[in-house]
PDB file of C-alpha atoms in Angstrom:
ATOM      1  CA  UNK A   1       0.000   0.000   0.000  1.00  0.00           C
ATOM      2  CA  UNK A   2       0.922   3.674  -0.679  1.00  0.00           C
ATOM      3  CA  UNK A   3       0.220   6.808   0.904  1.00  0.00           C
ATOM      4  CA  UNK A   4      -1.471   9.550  -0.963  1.00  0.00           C
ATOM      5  CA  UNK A   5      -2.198  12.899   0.208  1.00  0.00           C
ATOM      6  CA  UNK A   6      -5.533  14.552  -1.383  1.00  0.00           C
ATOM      7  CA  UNK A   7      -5.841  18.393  -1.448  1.00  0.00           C
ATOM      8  CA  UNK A   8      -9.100  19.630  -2.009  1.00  0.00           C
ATOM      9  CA  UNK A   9      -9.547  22.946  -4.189  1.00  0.00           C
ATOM     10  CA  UNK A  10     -12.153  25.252  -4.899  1.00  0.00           C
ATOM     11  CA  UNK A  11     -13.580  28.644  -5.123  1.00  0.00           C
ATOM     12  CA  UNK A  12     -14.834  29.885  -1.944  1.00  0.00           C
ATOM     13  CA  UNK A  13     -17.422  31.925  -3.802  1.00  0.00           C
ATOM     14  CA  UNK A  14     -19.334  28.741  -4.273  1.00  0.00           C
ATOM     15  CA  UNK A  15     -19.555  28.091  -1.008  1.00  0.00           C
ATOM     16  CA  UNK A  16     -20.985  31.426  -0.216  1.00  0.00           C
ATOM     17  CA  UNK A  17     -23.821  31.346  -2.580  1.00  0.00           C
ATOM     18  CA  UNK A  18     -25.070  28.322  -1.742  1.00  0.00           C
ATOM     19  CA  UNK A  19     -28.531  28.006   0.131  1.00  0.00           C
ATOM     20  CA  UNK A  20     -28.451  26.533   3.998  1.00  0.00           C
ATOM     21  CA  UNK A  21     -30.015  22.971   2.536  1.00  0.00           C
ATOM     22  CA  UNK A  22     -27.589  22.977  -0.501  1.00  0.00           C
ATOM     23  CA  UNK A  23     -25.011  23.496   1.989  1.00  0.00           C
ATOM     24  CA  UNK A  24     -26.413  20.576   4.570  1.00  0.00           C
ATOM     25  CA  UNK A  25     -26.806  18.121   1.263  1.00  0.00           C
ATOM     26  CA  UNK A  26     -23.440  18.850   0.243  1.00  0.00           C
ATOM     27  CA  UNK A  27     -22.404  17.890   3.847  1.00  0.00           C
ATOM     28  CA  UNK A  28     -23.694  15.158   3.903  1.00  0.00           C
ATOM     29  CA  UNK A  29     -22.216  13.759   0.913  1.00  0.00           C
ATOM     30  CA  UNK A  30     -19.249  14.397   2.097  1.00  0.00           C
ATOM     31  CA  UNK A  31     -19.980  12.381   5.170  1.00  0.00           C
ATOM     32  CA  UNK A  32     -21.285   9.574   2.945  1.00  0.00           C
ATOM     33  CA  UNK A  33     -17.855   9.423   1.184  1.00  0.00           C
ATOM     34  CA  UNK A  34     -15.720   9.755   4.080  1.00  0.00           C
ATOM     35  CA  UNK A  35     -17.197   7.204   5.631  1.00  0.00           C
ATOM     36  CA  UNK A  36     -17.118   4.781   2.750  1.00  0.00           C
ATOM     37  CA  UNK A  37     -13.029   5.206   2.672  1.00  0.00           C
ATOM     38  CA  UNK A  38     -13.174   4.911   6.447  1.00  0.00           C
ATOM     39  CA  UNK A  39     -15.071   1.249   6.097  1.00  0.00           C
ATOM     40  CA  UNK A  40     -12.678   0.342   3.697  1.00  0.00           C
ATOM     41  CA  UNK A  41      -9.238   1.119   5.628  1.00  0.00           C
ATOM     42  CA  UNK A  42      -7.984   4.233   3.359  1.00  0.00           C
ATOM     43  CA  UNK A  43      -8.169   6.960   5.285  1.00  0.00           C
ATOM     44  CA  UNK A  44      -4.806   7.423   7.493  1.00  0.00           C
ATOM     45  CA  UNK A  45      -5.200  10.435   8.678  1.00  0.00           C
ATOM     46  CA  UNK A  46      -8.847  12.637   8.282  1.00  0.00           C
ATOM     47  CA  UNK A  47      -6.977  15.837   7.905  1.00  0.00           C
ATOM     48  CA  UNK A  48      -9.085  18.955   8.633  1.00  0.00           C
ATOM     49  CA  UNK A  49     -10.231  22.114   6.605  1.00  0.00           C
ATOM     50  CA  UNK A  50      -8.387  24.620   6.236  1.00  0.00           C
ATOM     51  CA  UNK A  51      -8.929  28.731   6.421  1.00  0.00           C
ATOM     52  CA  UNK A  52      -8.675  30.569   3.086  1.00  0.00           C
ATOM     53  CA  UNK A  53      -6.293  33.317   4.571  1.00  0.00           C
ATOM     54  CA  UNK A  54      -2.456  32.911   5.165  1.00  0.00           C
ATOM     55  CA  UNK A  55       0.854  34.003   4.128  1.00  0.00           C
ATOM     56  CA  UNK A  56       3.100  32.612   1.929  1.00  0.00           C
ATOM     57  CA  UNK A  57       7.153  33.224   2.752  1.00  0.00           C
ATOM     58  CA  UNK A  58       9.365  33.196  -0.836  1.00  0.00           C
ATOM     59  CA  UNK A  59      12.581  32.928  -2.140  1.00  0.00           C
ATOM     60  CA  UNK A  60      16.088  33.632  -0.423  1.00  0.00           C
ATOM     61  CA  UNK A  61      14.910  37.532   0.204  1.00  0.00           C
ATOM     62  CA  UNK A  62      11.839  35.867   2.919  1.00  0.00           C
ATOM     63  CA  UNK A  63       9.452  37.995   0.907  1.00  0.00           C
ATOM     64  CA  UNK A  64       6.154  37.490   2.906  1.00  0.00           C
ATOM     65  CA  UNK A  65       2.642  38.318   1.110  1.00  0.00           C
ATOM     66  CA  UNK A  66      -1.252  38.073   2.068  1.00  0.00           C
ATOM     67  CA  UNK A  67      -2.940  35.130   1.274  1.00  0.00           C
ATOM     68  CA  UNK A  68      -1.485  31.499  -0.011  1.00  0.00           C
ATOM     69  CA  UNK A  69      -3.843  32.263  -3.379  1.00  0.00           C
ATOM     70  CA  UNK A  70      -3.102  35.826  -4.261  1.00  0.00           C
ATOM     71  CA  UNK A  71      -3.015  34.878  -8.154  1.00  0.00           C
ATOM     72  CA  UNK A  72      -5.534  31.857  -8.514  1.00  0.00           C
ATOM     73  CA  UNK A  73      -9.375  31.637  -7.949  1.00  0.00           C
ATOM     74  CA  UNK A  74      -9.267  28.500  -6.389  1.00  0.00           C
ATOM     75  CA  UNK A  75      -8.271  27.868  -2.983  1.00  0.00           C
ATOM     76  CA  UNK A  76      -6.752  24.678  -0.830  1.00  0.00           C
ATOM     77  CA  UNK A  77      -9.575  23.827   1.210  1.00  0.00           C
ATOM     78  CA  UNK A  78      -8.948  20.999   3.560  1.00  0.00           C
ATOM     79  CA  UNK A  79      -6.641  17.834   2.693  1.00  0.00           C
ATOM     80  CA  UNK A  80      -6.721  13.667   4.040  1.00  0.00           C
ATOM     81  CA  UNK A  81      -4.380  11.619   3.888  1.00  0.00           C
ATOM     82  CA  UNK A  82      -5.276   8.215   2.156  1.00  0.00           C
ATOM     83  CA  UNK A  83      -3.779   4.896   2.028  1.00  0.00           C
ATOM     84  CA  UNK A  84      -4.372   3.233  -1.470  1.00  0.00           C
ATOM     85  CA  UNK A  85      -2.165   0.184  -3.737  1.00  0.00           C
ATOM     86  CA  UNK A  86      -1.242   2.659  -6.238  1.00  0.00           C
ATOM     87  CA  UNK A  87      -2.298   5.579  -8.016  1.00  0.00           C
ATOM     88  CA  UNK A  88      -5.000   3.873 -10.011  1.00  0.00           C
ATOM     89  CA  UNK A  89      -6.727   3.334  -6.617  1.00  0.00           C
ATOM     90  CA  UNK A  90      -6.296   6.374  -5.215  1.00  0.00           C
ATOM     91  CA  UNK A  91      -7.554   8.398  -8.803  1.00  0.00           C
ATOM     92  CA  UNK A  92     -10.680   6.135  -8.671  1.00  0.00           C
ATOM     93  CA  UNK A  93     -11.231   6.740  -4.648  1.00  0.00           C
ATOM     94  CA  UNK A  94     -11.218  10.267  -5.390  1.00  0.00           C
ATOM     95  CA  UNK A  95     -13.686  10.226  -8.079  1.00  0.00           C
ATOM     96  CA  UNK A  96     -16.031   9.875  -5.228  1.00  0.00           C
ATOM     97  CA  UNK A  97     -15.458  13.436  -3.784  1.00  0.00           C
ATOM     98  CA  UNK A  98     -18.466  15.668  -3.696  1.00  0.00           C
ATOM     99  CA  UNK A  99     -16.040  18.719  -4.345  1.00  0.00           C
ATOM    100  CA  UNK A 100     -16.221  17.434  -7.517  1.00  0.00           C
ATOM    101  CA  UNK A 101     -19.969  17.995  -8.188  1.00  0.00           C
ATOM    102  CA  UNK A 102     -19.046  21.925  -7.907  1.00  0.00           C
ATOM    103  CA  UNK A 103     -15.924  23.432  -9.665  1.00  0.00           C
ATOM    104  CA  UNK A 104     -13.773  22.192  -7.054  1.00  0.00           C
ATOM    105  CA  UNK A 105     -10.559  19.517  -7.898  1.00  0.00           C
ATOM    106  CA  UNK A 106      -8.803  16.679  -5.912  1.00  0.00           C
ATOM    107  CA  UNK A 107      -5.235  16.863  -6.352  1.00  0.00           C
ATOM    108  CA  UNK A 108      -3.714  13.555  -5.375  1.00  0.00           C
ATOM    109  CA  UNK A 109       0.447  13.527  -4.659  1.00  0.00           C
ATOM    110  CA  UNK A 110       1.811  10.468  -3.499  1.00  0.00           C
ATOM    111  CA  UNK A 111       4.697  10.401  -0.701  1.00  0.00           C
ATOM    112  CA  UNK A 112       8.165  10.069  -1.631  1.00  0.00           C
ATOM    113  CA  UNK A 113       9.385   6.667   0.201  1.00  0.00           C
ATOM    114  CA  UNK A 114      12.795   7.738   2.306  1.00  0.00           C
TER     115      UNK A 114
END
């Protein structure tokens, strides 16, 4: 087995226009998925959302800016960690993502074995 970490992206404006239901449905599929992975022995670690402010330190001169996502639209919103045999596994676990029903993405990096 491998470990794969999955970050989820989208636009926060999404979020914002949805209705309190669309927001409790979409909930709910996520709760549906996570708990399918769970059952199955591929989550390793849940992760947690994360905040869509930040900084974001660069280069040798430690330039610090505003916000991790000062030049995209689309924003890191939470990550897991997932345990899967390879990357065909993981893709096709991921297809199961609600994010994906929106705009959002799942980008899935494997770990570098040390």
């Amino acid at each position: 087995m491998s470990k794969f970490m999955y970050l989820f992206r989208s636009n926060p404006a999404s979020y914002k226009s949805m209705s309190a239901e669309q927001m409790q449905q979409t909930m709910k599929k996520w709760m549906a998925w996570k708990e399918t992975l769970e059952k199955s022995g591929h989550i390793k670690q849940l992760g947690e959302r994360l905040d869509a402010t930040g900084k974001v330190v660069r280069g040798k001169m430690k330039a610090v800016t505003d916000g991790p996502y000062v030049e995209v639209k689309d924003s890191i919103q939470g990550y897991m960690l997932v345990e899967a045999n390879d990357m065909d596994q993981a893709l096709e676990l991921a297809k199961g993502c609600p994010i994906l029903e929106g705009d959002g993405t799942v980008e899935i990096r494997p770990f570098v074995s040390m």
